[in-house]
Amino acid sequence: MDAHCGQRHPEHLRLVAAQWASALEASGFDAVVVAAGHPRFHLFDDLAPFFRPNPHFALWFPDKQCEGAAVLFAPGARPALYFHSPADYWHQSAQAPDWAAERFELRSFAEADALEAAVAKALRTHRHVAFIGENPPRSWAVEANPAPLIHRLHYQRAWKTGFEIACLERATENGVEGHIAAREAYHANGSEFDILRAFLAGSGQTEADLPYPCIIGRNEHAAVLHYQHYDRTIPADNHGFLIDAGASHLGYGSDISRTWPGTEASTFAELIAALDEQQRALIETIRPGLNYLDLHLAMHRRIAELLNRFELVRCSADAAYELGLSRTFMPHGLGHLLGVQTHDVGGWQTMPEGGETPPPNAHATLRLTRNIEAGMTFTIEPGLYFIPMLLSGLRNEAGAREVNWPKVETMTPCGGVRIEDNVLVTDDGAQNLTREAFAILDSP
Ligand code: GLY
Ligand code: MN
Ligand code: MN
């Protein structure tokens, strides 16, 4: 573990233990086992996708070399780590890192059966044990993923510890290095595939390290929100390029989008700059106490204003908003909680005990409806796209007469714009982790 994050990890574990202790007490359990999990094979196959540990396990043990491991936590006692180091000549067998013995009651096992038996034996001294993970062995006699406990654990994850923030900072720095390399590859007229390779090299990652698959779209591919291919051909036209890609550090991922124009001077270049400005201005308004849905709606007002300013609609910005036109051009939510999962859990949760506040139907894709509080981390990722499928749907709706269709058609080959930063809510505003990293790493 690097020093920047490592020095904060013991305090993180103390906080996690305190939070889990009160969640266990409130939900009536005296201990919990949280299991890292096992890789899942492809159908009829003995190969698996890259292993992702149970995110609740990752909260305790931030190293993805942890297949088959489990943490047993009983409030008041040191957490115990049951680590699986199989005798395996096909793969490099995982070894518990040096710091694990300092921070856990560490026991390593070569045999999964022995690990299972040791946990079963340790659990005999507890009455009511919860299990967080998949497929608990019968011998453990645990209650798997009990809702009252899961709700509390999910709710709490919105606030990040100093360690988690440090990890997100590192993940952001690495992601930004990748973005700078990707932009250079684009400016050298690289294909989407070339740009992907530049991002991986720049961010120092293999595909297995990525928090989510890179979205790299030139021209109209930028209008496919989660575009998943990497074209090897170089397009004849060069309107622009959208990249949504992040890096992970100790399990915590950054989630960053930038859009670059094909030529310095074009309407699309102006649109990118205008959305960038609006995104920054919106971030300036973030305060604890606001609700994220209100922020999302405020962004739609700004999108409607851009639709008017760029003459993509013939009506006023207010009319474009009221007619719902901004929703055709920005059909996704403004953002989501960010942490050990790219789309971190609990975004709609109303209370620690559970309950959800979904967004209104017209904004169903919004992943975050909670009140904003200091210590939360989330993305702010407005977009403005020219998506043929949604535009053709709009042609049959009442708002169609207010759309400046010839202008929209001139923009469609550009695909769209997304600008995505990761922010940490502070006591009186928001710290923009992404812009801070760009300011340091991207200065001429
Ligand atoms: N990269 C997926 C997202 O921005 O949510
Ligand atoms: Mn993203
Ligand atoms: Mn995102």
Coordinates of C-alpha atoms and ligand atoms in Angstrom, one line a residue:
M1 CA 0.0 0.0 0.0
D2 CA 1.5 3.4 -0.9
A3 CA 2.3 5.8 2.0
H4 CA -0.3 8.4 1.1
C5 CA -3.2 6.0 1.5
G6 CA -1.5 3.5 3.8
Q7 CA -1.0 6.0 6.7
R8 CA -4.7 6.6 6.7
H9 CA -5.8 3.0 6.5
P10 CA -5.6 2.1 10.3
E11 CA -7.9 5.1 11.1
H12 CA -10.2 4.0 8.2
L13 CA -10.5 0.5 9.8
R14 CA -11.3 2.0 13.1
L15 CA -14.1 4.1 11.5
V16 CA -15.5 1.1 9.6
A17 CA -15.4 -1.0 12.7
A18 CA -17.3 1.6 14.7
Q19 CA -19.9 2.1 11.9
W20 CA -20.4 -1.7 11.5
A21 CA -20.7 -2.1 15.3
S22 CA -23.6 0.3 15.5
A23 CA -25.2 -1.2 12.3
L24 CA -24.9 -4.7 13.9
E25 CA -26.4 -3.5 17.1
A26 CA -29.3 -1.7 15.5
S27 CA -30.1 -4.7 13.3
G28 CA -29.8 -7.3 16.2
F29 CA -26.6 -9.2 15.2
D30 CA -23.6 -9.8 17.4
A31 CA -21.1 -10.6 14.6
V32 CA -20.8 -10.5 10.9
V33 CA -18.8 -12.5 8.3
V34 CA -18.1 -10.6 5.1
A35 CA -16.7 -12.8 2.3
A36 CA -14.6 -11.6 -0.7
G37 CA -16.2 -14.2 -3.0
H38 CA -15.0 -16.3 -5.9
P39 CA -14.6 -15.7 -9.6
R40 CA -17.7 -16.8 -11.6
F41 CA -16.9 -18.9 -14.7
H42 CA -18.4 -18.2 -18.1
L43 CA -21.1 -20.6 -19.0
F44 CA -19.8 -24.1 -19.8
D45 CA -16.3 -22.8 -19.3
D46 CA -13.4 -22.8 -16.9
L47 CA -12.4 -19.2 -17.5
A48 CA -13.8 -16.3 -15.6
P49 CA -14.1 -12.5 -16.1
F50 CA -11.7 -10.5 -14.0
F51 CA -12.4 -11.0 -10.3
R52 CA -14.2 -8.3 -8.4
P53 CA -14.4 -8.7 -4.6
N54 CA -17.6 -8.1 -2.8
P55 CA -17.5 -4.3 -2.3
H56 CA -18.2 -4.7 1.4
F57 CA -15.2 -6.9 1.8
A58 CA -13.2 -4.3 -0.2
L59 CA -14.1 -1.8 2.5
W60 CA -12.2 -3.8 5.0
F61 CA -9.4 -5.2 2.8
P62 CA -8.5 -3.0 -0.2
D63 CA -6.5 -5.5 -2.2
K64 CA -8.1 -7.4 -5.0
Q65 CA -5.8 -10.4 -4.3
C66 CA -8.4 -11.8 -1.9
E67 CA -10.4 -14.6 -3.6
G68 CA -12.0 -16.9 -1.0
A69 CA -11.0 -14.7 1.9
A70 CA -13.4 -13.6 4.7
V71 CA -13.4 -11.1 7.5
L72 CA -15.1 -12.0 10.8
F73 CA -16.0 -8.9 12.9
A74 CA -17.5 -9.0 16.3
P75 CA -17.8 -5.5 18.0
G76 CA -15.2 -5.1 20.7
A77 CA -12.8 -7.7 19.2
R78 CA -10.0 -7.2 16.6
P79 CA -11.4 -8.1 13.2
A80 CA -10.1 -11.5 12.0
L81 CA -9.0 -12.0 8.4
Y82 CA -9.2 -15.6 7.1
F83 CA -7.0 -15.5 4.1
H84 CA -6.9 -18.1 1.3
S85 CA -3.4 -18.8 -0.1
P86 CA -4.1 -21.9 -2.2
A87 CA -1.4 -24.3 -3.3
D88 CA -1.8 -23.6 -7.0
Y89 CA 0.7 -24.1 -9.8
W90 CA -1.7 -22.6 -12.4
H91 CA -1.8 -19.1 -10.9
Q92 CA 0.3 -17.0 -8.6
S93 CA -1.1 -17.9 -5.2
A94 CA -2.2 -14.8 -3.2
Q95 CA -0.3 -14.0 -0.1
A96 CA -1.6 -11.7 2.7
P97 CA 0.3 -8.4 2.5
D98 CA 2.6 -7.4 5.4
W99 CA 0.2 -4.9 6.8
A100 CA -2.6 -7.4 7.1
A101 CA -1.1 -9.0 10.2
E102 CA -0.8 -5.6 11.9
R103 CA -4.5 -4.7 11.3
F104 CA -6.2 -8.0 11.5
E105 CA -6.1 -11.2 13.5
L106 CA -4.6 -13.0 10.5
R107 CA -5.0 -16.7 9.6
S108 CA -3.9 -18.1 6.3
F109 CA -5.1 -21.3 4.8
A110 CA -4.0 -23.4 1.8
E111 CA -7.2 -25.4 1.8
A112 CA -10.7 -23.7 1.4
D113 CA -12.2 -26.5 3.6
A114 CA -9.9 -25.7 6.4
L115 CA -10.7 -22.0 6.1
E116 CA -14.4 -22.8 6.2
A117 CA -14.0 -25.0 9.3
A118 CA -12.0 -22.4 11.1
V119 CA -14.6 -19.7 10.5
A120 CA -17.4 -22.2 11.6
K121 CA -15.5 -22.9 14.8
A122 CA -15.0 -19.2 15.6
L123 CA -18.7 -18.5 15.0
R124 CA -19.7 -21.0 17.7
T125 CA -19.1 -18.3 20.3
H126 CA -21.7 -16.0 18.7
R127 CA -25.4 -16.2 18.8
H128 CA -26.7 -14.2 15.9
V129 CA -24.4 -13.9 12.9
A130 CA -24.9 -12.0 9.7
F131 CA -23.2 -12.8 6.5
I132 CA -22.5 -10.3 3.7
G133 CA -21.6 -12.0 0.4
E134 CA -22.7 -14.8 -1.8
N135 CA -23.3 -18.5 -1.0
P136 CA -22.4 -18.9 2.7
P137 CA -21.4 -22.4 3.7
R138 CA -24.2 -24.2 5.7
S139 CA -21.7 -24.9 8.5
W140 CA -21.6 -21.2 9.3
A141 CA -25.3 -21.0 10.2
V142 CA -25.5 -17.4 9.3
E143 CA -28.2 -15.1 8.0
A144 CA -27.2 -14.0 4.5
N145 CA -27.4 -10.3 3.6
P146 CA -30.2 -9.3 6.1
A147 CA -31.9 -6.2 4.8
P148 CA -31.8 -4.2 8.1
L149 CA -28.0 -4.5 8.2
I150 CA -27.4 -4.1 4.4
H151 CA -29.5 -0.9 4.3
R152 CA -27.4 0.6 7.1
L153 CA -24.1 -0.4 5.5
H154 CA -25.2 0.9 2.1
Y155 CA -26.5 4.2 3.4
Q156 CA -23.2 4.8 5.3
R157 CA -21.0 4.3 2.3
A158 CA -22.0 7.7 0.8
W159 CA -19.6 9.4 3.3
K160 CA -16.0 8.6 2.7
T161 CA -13.1 8.3 5.2
G162 CA -9.8 10.0 4.8
F163 CA -8.3 6.8 3.4
E164 CA -11.1 6.5 0.8
I165 CA -10.6 10.1 -0.2
A166 CA -6.8 9.5 -0.5
C167 CA -7.5 6.5 -2.7
L168 CA -9.9 8.5 -4.9
E169 CA -7.3 11.2 -5.2
R170 CA -4.7 8.7 -6.5
A171 CA -7.3 7.1 -8.8
T172 CA -8.1 10.5 -10.1
E173 CA -4.4 11.4 -10.7
N174 CA -3.9 8.1 -12.6
G175 CA -7.1 8.6 -14.6
V176 CA -6.1 12.1 -15.5
E177 CA -2.6 10.9 -16.7
G178 CA -4.6 8.5 -18.9
H179 CA -6.8 11.2 -20.2
I180 CA -3.8 13.4 -21.2
A181 CA -2.3 10.5 -23.1
A182 CA -5.6 9.7 -24.7
R183 CA -6.0 13.3 -25.9
E184 CA -2.6 13.2 -27.4
A185 CA -3.4 10.0 -29.2
Y186 CA -6.6 11.6 -30.6
H187 CA -4.7 14.7 -31.7
A188 CA -2.3 12.4 -33.5
N189 CA -5.4 11.1 -35.3
G190 CA -5.3 7.8 -33.6
S191 CA -8.2 5.3 -34.0
E192 CA -10.4 4.5 -31.0
F193 CA -8.3 1.4 -30.4
D194 CA -5.1 3.5 -30.5
I195 CA -6.7 5.9 -28.0
L196 CA -7.7 3.1 -25.7
R197 CA -4.1 1.8 -25.6
A198 CA -2.8 5.3 -24.9
F199 CA -5.2 5.6 -22.0
L200 CA -4.2 2.3 -20.5
A201 CA -0.5 3.2 -20.9
G202 CA -0.9 6.7 -19.6
S203 CA -3.0 5.6 -16.5
G204 CA -0.6 2.6 -15.9
Q205 CA -3.4 0.1 -16.0
T206 CA -4.2 -3.3 -17.5
E207 CA -7.8 -4.0 -18.6
A208 CA -8.2 -5.8 -15.3
D209 CA -7.5 -2.7 -13.3
L210 CA -10.1 -0.5 -14.9
P211 CA -13.0 0.5 -12.7
Y212 CA -15.3 0.2 -15.7
P213 CA -14.8 -0.3 -19.5
C214 CA -13.4 2.7 -21.2
I215 CA -15.9 4.6 -23.4
I216 CA -14.0 6.0 -26.3
G217 CA -16.0 7.4 -29.2
R218 CA -15.0 9.4 -32.2
N219 CA -17.7 11.4 -34.1
E220 CA -21.2 10.0 -33.8
H221 CA -20.0 7.2 -31.5
A222 CA -20.0 9.9 -28.8
A223 CA -23.8 9.8 -28.9
V224 CA -23.8 6.2 -27.6
L225 CA -23.8 6.8 -23.9
H226 CA -21.8 3.6 -23.0
Y227 CA -20.2 3.0 -26.4
Q228 CA -18.3 -0.3 -26.0
H229 CA -16.3 -0.8 -29.2
Y230 CA -12.8 0.3 -30.2
D231 CA -12.8 1.0 -33.9
R232 CA -9.4 0.2 -35.5
T233 CA -10.1 2.4 -38.5
I234 CA -9.4 6.1 -38.6
P235 CA -12.6 7.9 -39.6
A236 CA -12.4 10.2 -42.7
D237 CA -14.2 13.0 -40.8
N238 CA -13.0 14.5 -37.6
H239 CA -15.7 16.2 -35.7
G240 CA -14.8 15.3 -32.1
F241 CA -14.0 12.7 -29.5
L242 CA -15.6 11.7 -26.2
I243 CA -13.7 9.7 -23.6
D244 CA -15.2 8.4 -20.4
A245 CA -12.5 6.5 -18.5
G246 CA -11.2 6.1 -15.1
A247 CA -8.5 4.5 -13.0
S248 CA -8.7 2.5 -9.8
H249 CA -6.5 2.6 -6.8
L250 CA -6.9 0.1 -3.9
G251 CA -10.3 -0.7 -5.3
Y252 CA -11.5 3.0 -5.5
G253 CA -12.2 4.3 -8.9
S254 CA -12.3 7.6 -10.6
D255 CA -14.9 8.3 -13.3
I256 CA -13.9 11.0 -15.7
S257 CA -15.2 12.3 -19.0
R258 CA -13.9 14.8 -21.4
T259 CA -14.8 15.8 -25.0
W260 CA -12.4 17.3 -27.5
P261 CA -13.3 19.0 -30.7
G262 CA -12.0 18.0 -34.1
T263 CA -11.0 21.5 -35.0
E264 CA -10.2 24.5 -32.9
A265 CA -13.0 26.6 -34.3
S266 CA -16.4 25.0 -34.9
T267 CA -19.8 25.2 -33.4
F268 CA -19.1 21.9 -31.7
A269 CA -16.0 23.3 -30.1
E270 CA -18.0 26.2 -28.8
L271 CA -20.7 23.8 -27.5
I272 CA -18.1 21.8 -25.6
A273 CA -16.6 25.0 -24.1
A274 CA -20.1 26.2 -23.1
L275 CA -21.0 22.9 -21.4
D276 CA -17.7 22.8 -19.6
E277 CA -18.4 26.3 -18.3
Q278 CA -21.9 25.4 -17.2
Q279 CA -20.6 22.2 -15.5
R280 CA -18.1 24.3 -13.5
A281 CA -20.7 26.9 -12.6
L282 CA -23.0 24.2 -11.4
I283 CA -20.3 22.7 -9.2
E284 CA -19.8 26.2 -7.7
T285 CA -23.4 26.0 -6.4
I286 CA -22.9 22.7 -4.5
R287 CA -23.5 23.1 -0.7
P288 CA -24.4 20.7 2.0
G289 CA -28.1 20.8 2.5
L290 CA -29.0 20.9 -1.2
N291 CA -30.7 17.9 -2.7
Y292 CA -29.0 16.2 -5.6
L293 CA -32.3 16.0 -7.6
D294 CA -32.4 19.8 -7.4
L295 CA -28.9 20.0 -8.8
H296 CA -29.9 17.7 -11.6
L297 CA -32.9 19.9 -12.5
A298 CA -30.8 23.0 -12.3
M299 CA -28.5 21.4 -14.9
H300 CA -31.5 20.8 -17.1
R301 CA -32.2 24.5 -16.9
R302 CA -28.6 25.2 -18.0
I303 CA -28.9 22.6 -20.9
A304 CA -32.2 24.3 -22.0
E305 CA -30.3 27.6 -22.0
L306 CA -27.6 26.1 -24.2
L307 CA -30.2 24.7 -26.6
N308 CA -31.5 28.2 -27.0
R309 CA -28.1 29.9 -27.2
F310 CA -26.9 27.5 -29.9
E311 CA -30.2 27.8 -31.8
L312 CA -30.9 24.1 -31.4
V313 CA -34.4 25.1 -30.4
R314 CA -36.5 28.0 -31.6
C315 CA -38.2 28.7 -28.3
S316 CA -37.0 30.2 -25.1
A317 CA -34.8 28.3 -22.6
D318 CA -37.7 28.3 -20.2
A319 CA -40.1 26.9 -22.8
A320 CA -37.5 24.2 -23.8
Y321 CA -37.2 23.2 -20.2
E322 CA -41.0 23.1 -19.6
L323 CA -41.5 21.1 -22.8
G324 CA -38.9 18.6 -21.6
L325 CA -36.7 19.1 -24.6
S326 CA -33.5 19.1 -22.5
R327 CA -34.3 15.5 -21.6
T328 CA -33.9 14.4 -25.2
F329 CA -30.5 16.0 -25.3
M330 CA -29.4 14.9 -21.8
P331 CA -31.1 11.6 -21.2
H332 CA -29.0 10.4 -18.3
G333 CA -28.7 11.6 -14.7
L334 CA -26.4 14.3 -13.6
G335 CA -24.3 11.8 -11.6
H336 CA -24.0 9.2 -8.9
L337 CA -22.2 8.4 -5.7
L338 CA -18.7 7.2 -6.3
G339 CA -16.4 5.0 -4.2
V340 CA -15.4 1.4 -4.1
Q341 CA -18.1 0.9 -6.8
T342 CA -18.2 3.3 -9.8
H343 CA -22.0 3.6 -9.3
D344 CA -21.8 3.4 -5.5
V345 CA -24.8 2.0 -3.7
G346 CA -27.5 3.8 -1.7
G347 CA -28.1 6.7 -4.2
W348 CA -31.9 6.6 -3.7
Q349 CA -31.9 5.5 -0.1
T350 CA -34.0 7.6 2.2
M351 CA -32.8 6.6 5.7
P352 CA -30.3 4.3 7.2
E353 CA -33.1 1.9 7.9
G354 CA -34.0 1.7 4.2
G355 CA -36.7 3.1 2.0
E356 CA -36.0 4.7 -1.4
T357 CA -36.8 8.0 -2.9
P358 CA -36.7 7.3 -6.7
P359 CA -36.5 10.3 -9.0
P360 CA -39.6 11.5 -10.8
N361 CA -40.6 9.4 -13.8
A362 CA -39.4 12.1 -16.2
H363 CA -35.9 11.7 -14.7
A364 CA -35.9 8.0 -14.1
T365 CA -32.2 7.5 -15.0
L366 CA -31.0 9.7 -12.2
R367 CA -29.0 7.5 -9.7
L368 CA -28.8 9.9 -6.8
T369 CA -31.7 11.7 -5.0
R370 CA -30.1 12.1 -1.6
N371 CA -29.5 15.3 0.3
I372 CA -25.9 16.5 -0.2
E373 CA -23.7 16.3 2.9
A374 CA -20.1 17.0 3.7
G375 CA -17.8 14.0 3.1
M376 CA -19.9 12.6 0.2
T377 CA -18.2 11.9 -3.1
F378 CA -20.1 11.9 -6.4
T379 CA -19.8 12.7 -10.0
I380 CA -21.1 15.8 -11.9
E381 CA -21.4 14.7 -15.5
P382 CA -23.8 16.7 -17.6
G383 CA -24.0 15.8 -21.3
L384 CA -25.6 17.2 -24.4
Y385 CA -26.0 14.6 -27.2
F386 CA -27.5 14.2 -30.7
I387 CA -28.9 10.7 -30.4
P388 CA -30.7 9.6 -33.6
M389 CA -33.0 7.2 -31.7
L390 CA -34.2 9.9 -29.2
L391 CA -34.4 12.6 -31.9
S392 CA -36.6 10.5 -34.1
G393 CA -38.9 9.8 -31.1
L394 CA -39.0 13.5 -30.4
R395 CA -40.2 14.2 -34.0
N396 CA -43.6 12.7 -33.0
E397 CA -44.0 14.8 -29.8
A398 CA -45.5 18.2 -29.2
G399 CA -42.1 19.8 -28.6
A400 CA -40.9 18.8 -32.2
R401 CA -42.1 22.1 -33.6
E402 CA -39.8 24.0 -31.3
V403 CA -36.7 22.1 -32.5
N404 CA -34.5 23.7 -35.1
W405 CA -34.1 20.5 -37.0
P406 CA -31.7 21.7 -39.7
K407 CA -29.3 22.9 -37.0
V408 CA -29.7 19.7 -35.0
E409 CA -28.9 17.7 -38.2
T410 CA -25.6 19.7 -38.7
M411 CA -24.6 18.7 -35.2
T412 CA -25.5 15.0 -35.3
P413 CA -22.2 13.8 -36.9
C414 CA -20.4 15.3 -33.8
G415 CA -22.2 12.8 -31.5
G416 CA -22.3 14.7 -28.3
V417 CA -20.5 16.2 -25.3
R418 CA -20.0 14.8 -21.8
I419 CA -17.9 16.5 -19.1
E420 CA -17.5 14.5 -15.9
D421 CA -15.7 15.4 -12.7
N422 CA -15.5 13.8 -9.3
V423 CA -16.2 16.0 -6.4
L424 CA -15.9 15.8 -2.6
V425 CA -18.5 17.8 -0.7
T426 CA -16.9 20.0 2.0
D427 CA -18.4 22.0 4.8
D428 CA -19.1 24.9 2.6
G429 CA -18.9 23.8 -1.0
A430 CA -17.2 21.1 -3.1
Q431 CA -13.7 20.1 -3.9
N432 CA -13.2 19.2 -7.5
L433 CA -10.8 16.3 -7.4
T434 CA -10.7 16.0 -11.2
R435 CA -9.9 19.6 -12.0
E436 CA -7.3 19.8 -9.3
A437 CA -5.5 16.8 -10.8
F438 CA -5.7 18.3 -14.4
A439 CA -4.4 21.6 -13.0
I440 CA -1.3 19.9 -11.7
L441 CA -0.7 17.3 -14.4
D442 CA -1.8 19.1 -17.5
S443 CA -0.1 22.4 -17.1
P444 CA 1.9 23.4 -20.2
Ligands
GLY1 N1 -18.7 5.8 -16.8 C1 -20.0 5.5 -16.4 C2 -20.6 6.7 -15.8 O1 -20.2 7.8 -16.0 O2 -21.5 6.7 -15.0
MN2 MN -18.2 8.1 -16.6
MN3 MN -20.2 8.5 -14.0

